PDB file of C-alpha atoms in Angstrom:
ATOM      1  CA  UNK A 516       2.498  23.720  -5.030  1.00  0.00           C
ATOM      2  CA  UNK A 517      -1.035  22.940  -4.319  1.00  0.00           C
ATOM      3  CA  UNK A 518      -2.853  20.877  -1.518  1.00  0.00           C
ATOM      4  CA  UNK A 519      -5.806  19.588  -1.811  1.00  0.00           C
ATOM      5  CA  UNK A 520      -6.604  19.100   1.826  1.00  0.00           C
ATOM      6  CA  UNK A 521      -5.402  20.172   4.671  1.00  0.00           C
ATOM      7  CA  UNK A 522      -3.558  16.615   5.797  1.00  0.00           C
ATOM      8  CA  UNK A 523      -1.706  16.962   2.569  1.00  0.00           C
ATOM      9  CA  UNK A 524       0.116  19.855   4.431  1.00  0.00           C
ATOM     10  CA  UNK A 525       0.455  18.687   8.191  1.00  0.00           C
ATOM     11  CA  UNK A 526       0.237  14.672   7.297  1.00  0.00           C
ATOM     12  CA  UNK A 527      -1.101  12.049   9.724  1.00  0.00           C
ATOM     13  CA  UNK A 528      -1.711  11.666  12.996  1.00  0.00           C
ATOM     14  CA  UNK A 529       0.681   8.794  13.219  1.00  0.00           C
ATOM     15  CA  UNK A 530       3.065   6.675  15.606  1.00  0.00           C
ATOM     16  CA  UNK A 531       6.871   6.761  15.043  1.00  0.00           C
ATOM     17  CA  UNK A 532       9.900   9.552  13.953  1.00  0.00           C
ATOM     18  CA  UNK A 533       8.801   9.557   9.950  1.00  0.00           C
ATOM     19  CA  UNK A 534       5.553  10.033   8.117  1.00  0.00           C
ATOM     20  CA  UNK A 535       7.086   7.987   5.380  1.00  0.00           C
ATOM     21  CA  UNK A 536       8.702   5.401   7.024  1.00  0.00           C
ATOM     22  CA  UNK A 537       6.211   5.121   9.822  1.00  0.00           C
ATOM     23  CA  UNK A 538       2.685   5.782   9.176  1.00  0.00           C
ATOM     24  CA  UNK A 539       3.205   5.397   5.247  1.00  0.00           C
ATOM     25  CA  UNK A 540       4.946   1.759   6.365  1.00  0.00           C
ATOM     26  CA  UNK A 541       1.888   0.614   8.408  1.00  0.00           C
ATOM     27  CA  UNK A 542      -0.537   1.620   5.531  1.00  0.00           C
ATOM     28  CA  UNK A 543       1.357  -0.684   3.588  1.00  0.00           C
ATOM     29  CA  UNK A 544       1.442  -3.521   6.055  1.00  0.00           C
ATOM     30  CA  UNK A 545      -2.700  -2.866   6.300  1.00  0.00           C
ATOM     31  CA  UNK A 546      -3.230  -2.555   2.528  1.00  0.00           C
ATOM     32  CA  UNK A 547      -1.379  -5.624   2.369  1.00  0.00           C
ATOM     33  CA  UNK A 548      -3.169  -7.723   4.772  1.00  0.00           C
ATOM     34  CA  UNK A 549      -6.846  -6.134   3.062  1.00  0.00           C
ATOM     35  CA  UNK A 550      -6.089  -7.679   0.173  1.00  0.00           C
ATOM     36  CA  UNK A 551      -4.833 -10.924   1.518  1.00  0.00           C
ATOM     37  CA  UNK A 552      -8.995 -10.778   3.236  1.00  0.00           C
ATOM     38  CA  UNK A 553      -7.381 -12.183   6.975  1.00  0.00           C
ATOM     39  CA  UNK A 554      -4.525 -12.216   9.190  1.00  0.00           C
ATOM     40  CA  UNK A 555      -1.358 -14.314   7.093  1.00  0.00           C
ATOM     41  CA  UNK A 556       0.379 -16.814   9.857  1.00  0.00           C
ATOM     42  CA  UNK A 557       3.901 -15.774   8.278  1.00  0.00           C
ATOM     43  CA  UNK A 558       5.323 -13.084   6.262  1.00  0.00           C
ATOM     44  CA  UNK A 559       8.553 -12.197   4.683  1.00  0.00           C
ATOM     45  CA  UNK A 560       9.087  -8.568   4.195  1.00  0.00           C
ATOM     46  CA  UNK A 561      11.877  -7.338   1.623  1.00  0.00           C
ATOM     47  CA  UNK A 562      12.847  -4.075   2.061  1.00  0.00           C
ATOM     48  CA  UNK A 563      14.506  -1.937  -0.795  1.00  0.00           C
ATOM     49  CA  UNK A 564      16.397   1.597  -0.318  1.00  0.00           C
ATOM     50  CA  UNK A 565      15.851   4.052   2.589  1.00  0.00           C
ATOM     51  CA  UNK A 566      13.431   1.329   3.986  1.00  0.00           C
ATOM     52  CA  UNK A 567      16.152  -1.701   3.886  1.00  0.00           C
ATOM     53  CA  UNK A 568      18.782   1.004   5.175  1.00  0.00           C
ATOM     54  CA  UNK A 569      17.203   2.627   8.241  1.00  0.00           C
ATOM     55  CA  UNK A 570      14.147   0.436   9.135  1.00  0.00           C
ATOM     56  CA  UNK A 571      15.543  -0.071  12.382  1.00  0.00           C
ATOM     57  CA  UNK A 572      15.936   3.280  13.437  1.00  0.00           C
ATOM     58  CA  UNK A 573      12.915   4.667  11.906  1.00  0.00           C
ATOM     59  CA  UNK A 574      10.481   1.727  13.350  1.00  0.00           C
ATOM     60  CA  UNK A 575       9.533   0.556   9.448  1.00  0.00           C
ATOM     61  CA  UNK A 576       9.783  -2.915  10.881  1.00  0.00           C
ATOM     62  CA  UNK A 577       7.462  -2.271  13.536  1.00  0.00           C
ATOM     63  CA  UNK A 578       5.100  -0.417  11.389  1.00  0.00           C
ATOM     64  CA  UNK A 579       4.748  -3.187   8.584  1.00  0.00           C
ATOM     65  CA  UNK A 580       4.325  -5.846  10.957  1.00  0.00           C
ATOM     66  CA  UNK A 581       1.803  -3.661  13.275  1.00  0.00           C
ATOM     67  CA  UNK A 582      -0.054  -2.878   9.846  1.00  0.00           C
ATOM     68  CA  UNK A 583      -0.424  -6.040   9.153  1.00  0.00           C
ATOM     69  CA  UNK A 584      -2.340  -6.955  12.657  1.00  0.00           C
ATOM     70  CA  UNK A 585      -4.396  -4.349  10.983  1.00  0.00           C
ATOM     71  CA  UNK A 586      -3.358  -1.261  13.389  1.00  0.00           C
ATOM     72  CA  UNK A 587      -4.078   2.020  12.219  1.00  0.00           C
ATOM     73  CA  UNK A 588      -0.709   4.439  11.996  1.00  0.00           C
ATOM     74  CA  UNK A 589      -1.774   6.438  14.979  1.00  0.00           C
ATOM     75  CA  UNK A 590      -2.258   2.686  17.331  1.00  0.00           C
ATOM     76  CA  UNK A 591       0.023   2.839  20.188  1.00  0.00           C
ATOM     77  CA  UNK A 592       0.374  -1.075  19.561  1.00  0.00           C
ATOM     78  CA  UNK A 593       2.865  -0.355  16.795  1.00  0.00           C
ATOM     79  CA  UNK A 594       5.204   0.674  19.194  1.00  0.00           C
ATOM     80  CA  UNK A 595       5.240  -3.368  20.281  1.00  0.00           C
ATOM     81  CA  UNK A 596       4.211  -4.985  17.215  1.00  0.00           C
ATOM     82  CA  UNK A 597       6.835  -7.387  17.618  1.00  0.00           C
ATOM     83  CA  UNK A 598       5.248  -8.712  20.922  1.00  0.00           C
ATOM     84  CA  UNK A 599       1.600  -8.752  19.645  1.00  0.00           C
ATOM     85  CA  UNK A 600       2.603 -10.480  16.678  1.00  0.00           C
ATOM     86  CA  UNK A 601       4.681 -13.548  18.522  1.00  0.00           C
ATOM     87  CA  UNK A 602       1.350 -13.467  20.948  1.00  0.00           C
ATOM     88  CA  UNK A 603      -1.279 -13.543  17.785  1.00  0.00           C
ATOM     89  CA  UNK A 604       1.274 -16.493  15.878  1.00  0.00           C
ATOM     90  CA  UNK A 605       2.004 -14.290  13.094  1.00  0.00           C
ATOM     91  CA  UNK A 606       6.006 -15.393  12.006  1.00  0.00           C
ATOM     92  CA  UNK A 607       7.819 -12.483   9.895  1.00  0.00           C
ATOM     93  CA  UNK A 608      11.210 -11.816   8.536  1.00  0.00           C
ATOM     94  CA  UNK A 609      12.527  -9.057   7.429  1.00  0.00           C
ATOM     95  CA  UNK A 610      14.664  -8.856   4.607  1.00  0.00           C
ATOM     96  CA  UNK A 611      17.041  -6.338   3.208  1.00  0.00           C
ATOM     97  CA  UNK A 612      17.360  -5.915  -0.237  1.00  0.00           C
ATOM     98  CA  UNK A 613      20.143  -4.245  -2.185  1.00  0.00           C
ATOM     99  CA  UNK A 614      18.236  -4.655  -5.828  1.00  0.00           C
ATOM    100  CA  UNK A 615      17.363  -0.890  -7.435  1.00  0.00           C
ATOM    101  CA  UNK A 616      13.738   0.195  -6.980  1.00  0.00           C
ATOM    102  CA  UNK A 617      11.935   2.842  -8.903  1.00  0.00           C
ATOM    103  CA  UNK A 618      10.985   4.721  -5.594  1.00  0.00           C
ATOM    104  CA  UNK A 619      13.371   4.165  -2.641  1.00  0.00           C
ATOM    105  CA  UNK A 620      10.884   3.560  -0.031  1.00  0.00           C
ATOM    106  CA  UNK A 621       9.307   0.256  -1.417  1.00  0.00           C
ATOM    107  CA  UNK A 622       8.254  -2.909   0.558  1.00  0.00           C
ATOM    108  CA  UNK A 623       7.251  -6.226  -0.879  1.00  0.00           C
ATOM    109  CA  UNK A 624       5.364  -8.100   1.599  1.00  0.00           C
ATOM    110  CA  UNK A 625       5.473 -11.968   0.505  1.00  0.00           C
ATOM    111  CA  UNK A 626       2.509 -13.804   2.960  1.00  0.00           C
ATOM    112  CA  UNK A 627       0.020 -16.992   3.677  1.00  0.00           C
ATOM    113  CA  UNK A 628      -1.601 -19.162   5.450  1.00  0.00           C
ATOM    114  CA  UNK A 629      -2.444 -23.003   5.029  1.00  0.00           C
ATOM    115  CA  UNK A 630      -5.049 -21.276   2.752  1.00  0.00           C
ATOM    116  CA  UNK A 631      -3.368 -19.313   0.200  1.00  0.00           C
ATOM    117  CA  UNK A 632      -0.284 -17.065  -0.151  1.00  0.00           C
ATOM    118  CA  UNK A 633      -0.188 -13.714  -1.660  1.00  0.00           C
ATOM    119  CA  UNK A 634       2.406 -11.297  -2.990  1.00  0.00           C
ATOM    120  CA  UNK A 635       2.290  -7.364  -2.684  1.00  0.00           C
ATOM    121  CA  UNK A 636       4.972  -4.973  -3.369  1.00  0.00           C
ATOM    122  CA  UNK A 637       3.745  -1.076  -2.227  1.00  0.00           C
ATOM    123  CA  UNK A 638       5.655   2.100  -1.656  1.00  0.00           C
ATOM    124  CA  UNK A 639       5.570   4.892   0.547  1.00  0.00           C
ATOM    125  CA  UNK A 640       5.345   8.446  -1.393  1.00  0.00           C
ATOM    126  CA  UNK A 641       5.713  10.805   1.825  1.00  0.00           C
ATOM    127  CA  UNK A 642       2.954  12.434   4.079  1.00  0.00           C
ATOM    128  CA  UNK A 643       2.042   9.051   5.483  1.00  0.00           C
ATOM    129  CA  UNK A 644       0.545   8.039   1.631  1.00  0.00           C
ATOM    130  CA  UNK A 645       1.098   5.193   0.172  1.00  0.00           C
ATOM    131  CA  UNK A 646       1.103   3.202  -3.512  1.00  0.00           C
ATOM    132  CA  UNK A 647       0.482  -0.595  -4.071  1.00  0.00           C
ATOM    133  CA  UNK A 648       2.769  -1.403  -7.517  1.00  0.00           C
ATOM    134  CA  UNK A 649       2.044  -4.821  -7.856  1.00  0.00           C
ATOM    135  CA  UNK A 650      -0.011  -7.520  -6.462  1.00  0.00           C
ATOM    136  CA  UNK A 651       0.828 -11.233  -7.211  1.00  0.00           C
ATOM    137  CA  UNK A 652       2.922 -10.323 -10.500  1.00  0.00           C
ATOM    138  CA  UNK A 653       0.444  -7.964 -11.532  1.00  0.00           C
ATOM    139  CA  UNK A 654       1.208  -4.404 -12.414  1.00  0.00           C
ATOM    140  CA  UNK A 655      -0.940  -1.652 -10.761  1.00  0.00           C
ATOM    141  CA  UNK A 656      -1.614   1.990  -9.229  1.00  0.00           C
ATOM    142  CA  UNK A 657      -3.868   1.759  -6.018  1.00  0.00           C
ATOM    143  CA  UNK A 658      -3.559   4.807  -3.855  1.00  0.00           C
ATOM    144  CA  UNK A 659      -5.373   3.202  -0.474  1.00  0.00           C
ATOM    145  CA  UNK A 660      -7.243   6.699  -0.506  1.00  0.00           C
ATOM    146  CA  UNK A 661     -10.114   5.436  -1.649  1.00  0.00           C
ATOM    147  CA  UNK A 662     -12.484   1.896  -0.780  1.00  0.00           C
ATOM    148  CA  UNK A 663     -11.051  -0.424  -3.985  1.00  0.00           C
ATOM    149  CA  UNK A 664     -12.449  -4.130  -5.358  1.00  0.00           C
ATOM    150  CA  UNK A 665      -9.243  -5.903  -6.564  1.00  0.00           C
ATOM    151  CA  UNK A 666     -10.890  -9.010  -9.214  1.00  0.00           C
ATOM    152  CA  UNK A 667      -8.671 -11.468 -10.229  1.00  0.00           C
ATOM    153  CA  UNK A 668     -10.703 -13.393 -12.999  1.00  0.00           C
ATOM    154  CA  UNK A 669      -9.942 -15.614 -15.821  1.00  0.00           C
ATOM    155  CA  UNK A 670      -9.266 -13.617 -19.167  1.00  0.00           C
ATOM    156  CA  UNK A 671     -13.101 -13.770 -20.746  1.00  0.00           C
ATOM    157  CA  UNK A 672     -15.406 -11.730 -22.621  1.00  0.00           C
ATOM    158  CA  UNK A 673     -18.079 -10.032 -20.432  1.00  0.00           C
ATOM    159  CA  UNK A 674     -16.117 -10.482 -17.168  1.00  0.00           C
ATOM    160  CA  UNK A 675     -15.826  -6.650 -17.344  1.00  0.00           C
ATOM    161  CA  UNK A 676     -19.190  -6.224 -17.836  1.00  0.00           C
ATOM    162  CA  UNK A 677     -20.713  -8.780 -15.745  1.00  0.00           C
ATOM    163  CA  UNK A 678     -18.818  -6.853 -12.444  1.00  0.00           C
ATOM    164  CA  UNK A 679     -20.077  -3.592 -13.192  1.00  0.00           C
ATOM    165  CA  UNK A 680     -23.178  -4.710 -13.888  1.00  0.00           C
ATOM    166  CA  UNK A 681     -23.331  -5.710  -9.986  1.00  0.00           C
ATOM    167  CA  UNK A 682     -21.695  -2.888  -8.359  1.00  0.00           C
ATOM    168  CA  UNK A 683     -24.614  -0.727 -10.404  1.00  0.00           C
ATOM    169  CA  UNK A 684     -27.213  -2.566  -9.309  1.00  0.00           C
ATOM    170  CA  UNK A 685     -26.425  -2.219  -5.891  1.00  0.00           C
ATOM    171  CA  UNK A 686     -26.078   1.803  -6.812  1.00  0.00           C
ATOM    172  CA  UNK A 687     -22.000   1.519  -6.216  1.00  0.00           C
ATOM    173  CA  UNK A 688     -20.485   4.045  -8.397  1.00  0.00           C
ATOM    174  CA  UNK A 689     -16.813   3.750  -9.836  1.00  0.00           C
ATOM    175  CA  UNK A 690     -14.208   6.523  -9.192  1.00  0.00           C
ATOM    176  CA  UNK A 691     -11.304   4.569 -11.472  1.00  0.00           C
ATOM    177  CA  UNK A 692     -10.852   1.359 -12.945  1.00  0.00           C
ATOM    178  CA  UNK A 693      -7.596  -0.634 -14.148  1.00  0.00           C
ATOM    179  CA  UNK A 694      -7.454  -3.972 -15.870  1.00  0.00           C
ATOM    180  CA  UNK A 695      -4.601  -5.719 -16.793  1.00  0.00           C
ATOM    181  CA  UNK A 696      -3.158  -9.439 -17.398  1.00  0.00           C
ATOM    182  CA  UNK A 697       0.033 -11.029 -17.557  1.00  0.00           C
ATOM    183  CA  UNK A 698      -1.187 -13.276 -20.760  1.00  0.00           C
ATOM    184  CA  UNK A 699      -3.823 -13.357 -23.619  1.00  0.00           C
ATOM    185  CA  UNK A 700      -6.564 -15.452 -21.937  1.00  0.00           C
ATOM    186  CA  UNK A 701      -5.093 -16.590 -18.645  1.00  0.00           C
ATOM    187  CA  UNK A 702      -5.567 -14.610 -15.604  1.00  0.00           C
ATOM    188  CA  UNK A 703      -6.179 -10.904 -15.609  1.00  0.00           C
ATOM    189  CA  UNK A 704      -7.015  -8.255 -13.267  1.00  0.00           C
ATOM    190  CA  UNK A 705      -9.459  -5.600 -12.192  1.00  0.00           C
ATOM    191  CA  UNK A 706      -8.664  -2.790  -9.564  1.00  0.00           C
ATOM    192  CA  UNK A 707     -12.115  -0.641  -8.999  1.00  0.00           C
ATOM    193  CA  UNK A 708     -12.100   2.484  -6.857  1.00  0.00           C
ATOM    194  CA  UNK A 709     -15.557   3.165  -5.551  1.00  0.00           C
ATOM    195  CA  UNK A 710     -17.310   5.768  -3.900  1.00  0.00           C
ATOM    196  CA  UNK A 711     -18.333   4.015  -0.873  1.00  0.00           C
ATOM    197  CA  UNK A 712     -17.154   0.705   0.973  1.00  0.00           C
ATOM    198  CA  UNK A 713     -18.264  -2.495  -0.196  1.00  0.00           C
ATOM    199  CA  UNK A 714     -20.586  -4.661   1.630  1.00  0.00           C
ATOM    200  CA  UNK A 715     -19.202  -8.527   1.993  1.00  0.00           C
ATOM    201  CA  UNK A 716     -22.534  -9.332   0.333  1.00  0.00           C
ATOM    202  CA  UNK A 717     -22.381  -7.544  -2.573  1.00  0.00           C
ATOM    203  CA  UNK A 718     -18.728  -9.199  -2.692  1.00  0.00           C
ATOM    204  CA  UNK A 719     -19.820 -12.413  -2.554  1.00  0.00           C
ATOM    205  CA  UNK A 720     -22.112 -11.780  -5.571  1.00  0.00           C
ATOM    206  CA  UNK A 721     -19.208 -10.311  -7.566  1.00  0.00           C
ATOM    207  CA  UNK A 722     -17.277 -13.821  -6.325  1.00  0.00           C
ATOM    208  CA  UNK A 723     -20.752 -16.174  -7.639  1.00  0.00           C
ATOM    209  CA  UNK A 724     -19.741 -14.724 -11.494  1.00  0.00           C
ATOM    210  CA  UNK A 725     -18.597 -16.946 -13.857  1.00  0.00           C
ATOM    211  CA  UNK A 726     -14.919 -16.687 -14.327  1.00  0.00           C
ATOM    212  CA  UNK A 727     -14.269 -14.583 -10.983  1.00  0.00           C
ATOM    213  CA  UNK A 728     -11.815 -16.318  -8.692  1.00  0.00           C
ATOM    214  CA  UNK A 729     -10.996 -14.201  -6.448  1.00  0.00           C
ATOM    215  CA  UNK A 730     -12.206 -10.628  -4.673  1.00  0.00           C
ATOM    216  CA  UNK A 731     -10.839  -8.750  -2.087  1.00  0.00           C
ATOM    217  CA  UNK A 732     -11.647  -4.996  -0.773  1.00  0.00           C
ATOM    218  CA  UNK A 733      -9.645  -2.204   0.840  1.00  0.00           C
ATOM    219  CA  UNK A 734     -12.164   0.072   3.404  1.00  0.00           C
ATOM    220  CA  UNK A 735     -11.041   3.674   3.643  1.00  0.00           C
TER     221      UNK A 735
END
């Protein structure tokens, strides 16, 4: 087997009994509220396999809801999520799930606001790492390891284009990039890894294109 780091071997510095149901919970929880670009005022968690089975014991509850007040996995907070989250006005229920998941430690975080609501299923792949499946419907692989742009756009020619056109003039260089859609010419999606976080500026120039309506980021 090879590592490629030396946290691949040890894992993170974390809070809690379980590097997967723990730290790689909170990433989740933090991913999740990333994308969602602010604090949601409720959520409803679903939990499928080990995760709806032992989240009690193994503080996944905790950890979701502490990720997403955006703690980090090694916060002591997480320990009383619960409390900060009743003080903050952030509502959340969990809910176990008995459905069949590909991977048994999977969370789909459902949350909103009076602004919006998003949808964001993720799963937790041991050593505290994490993968977001799907956002919103759409299918995807985003690790968390690395800052991401996630673009949802309307299903046009030079949409493509027109975002990495920005991100190169501002010298921002892409690791990976996925596009997908759930429909010929309705609403698609871009996920782009870069090398470096993403100034909100350079964001809000990506959100001024024509056909963009919506951008969020994930910092590393």
């Amino acid at each position: 087997m090879k590592f490629t780091s030396v946290f691949d071997i040890i894992g993170p510095v974390m809070i809690g009994p379980s590097s997967s149901h723990t730290a790689g919970a909170a990433r989740i929880g933090r991913v999740a509220r990333d994308l969602f670009g602010r604090k949601p005022k409720w959520a409803k968690i679903h939990l499928y396999g080990s995760f709806a089975e032992t989240f009690k014991g193994h503080g996944t509850d905790v950890a979701i809801v502490g990720g997403l007040l955006d703690f980090d996995t090694f916060d002591e907070r997480i320990k009383t999520a619960f409390e900060h989250a009743k003080n903050e006005g952030l509502e959340f229920e969990m809910i176990p799930e008995t459905a069949n998941k590909e991977h048994p430690n999977t969370a789909r975080i459902v949350m909103g606001d009076e602004m919006g609501e998003m949808s964001v299923e993720g799963i937790s792949i041991g050593g505290g790492k994490i993968e977001i499946s799907e956002v919103n419907g759409f299918k995807l692989r985003l690790t968390g390891g690395m800052p991401a742009i996630l673009v949802v756009h309307d299903d046009r020619a030079g949409c493509i284009a027109n975002v990495a056109n920005c991100l190169a003039m501002h010298h921002v260089n892409i690791g990976h990039m996925e596009v997908s859609r759930i429909e010929r010419g309705q609403t698609a999606l871009m996920v782009i890894e870069v090398d470096q976080n993403i100034d909100e500026r350079i964001l809000q120039q990506i959100s001024l294109i024509p056909n963009i309506t919506k951008v969020s980021k994930i910092n590393n």
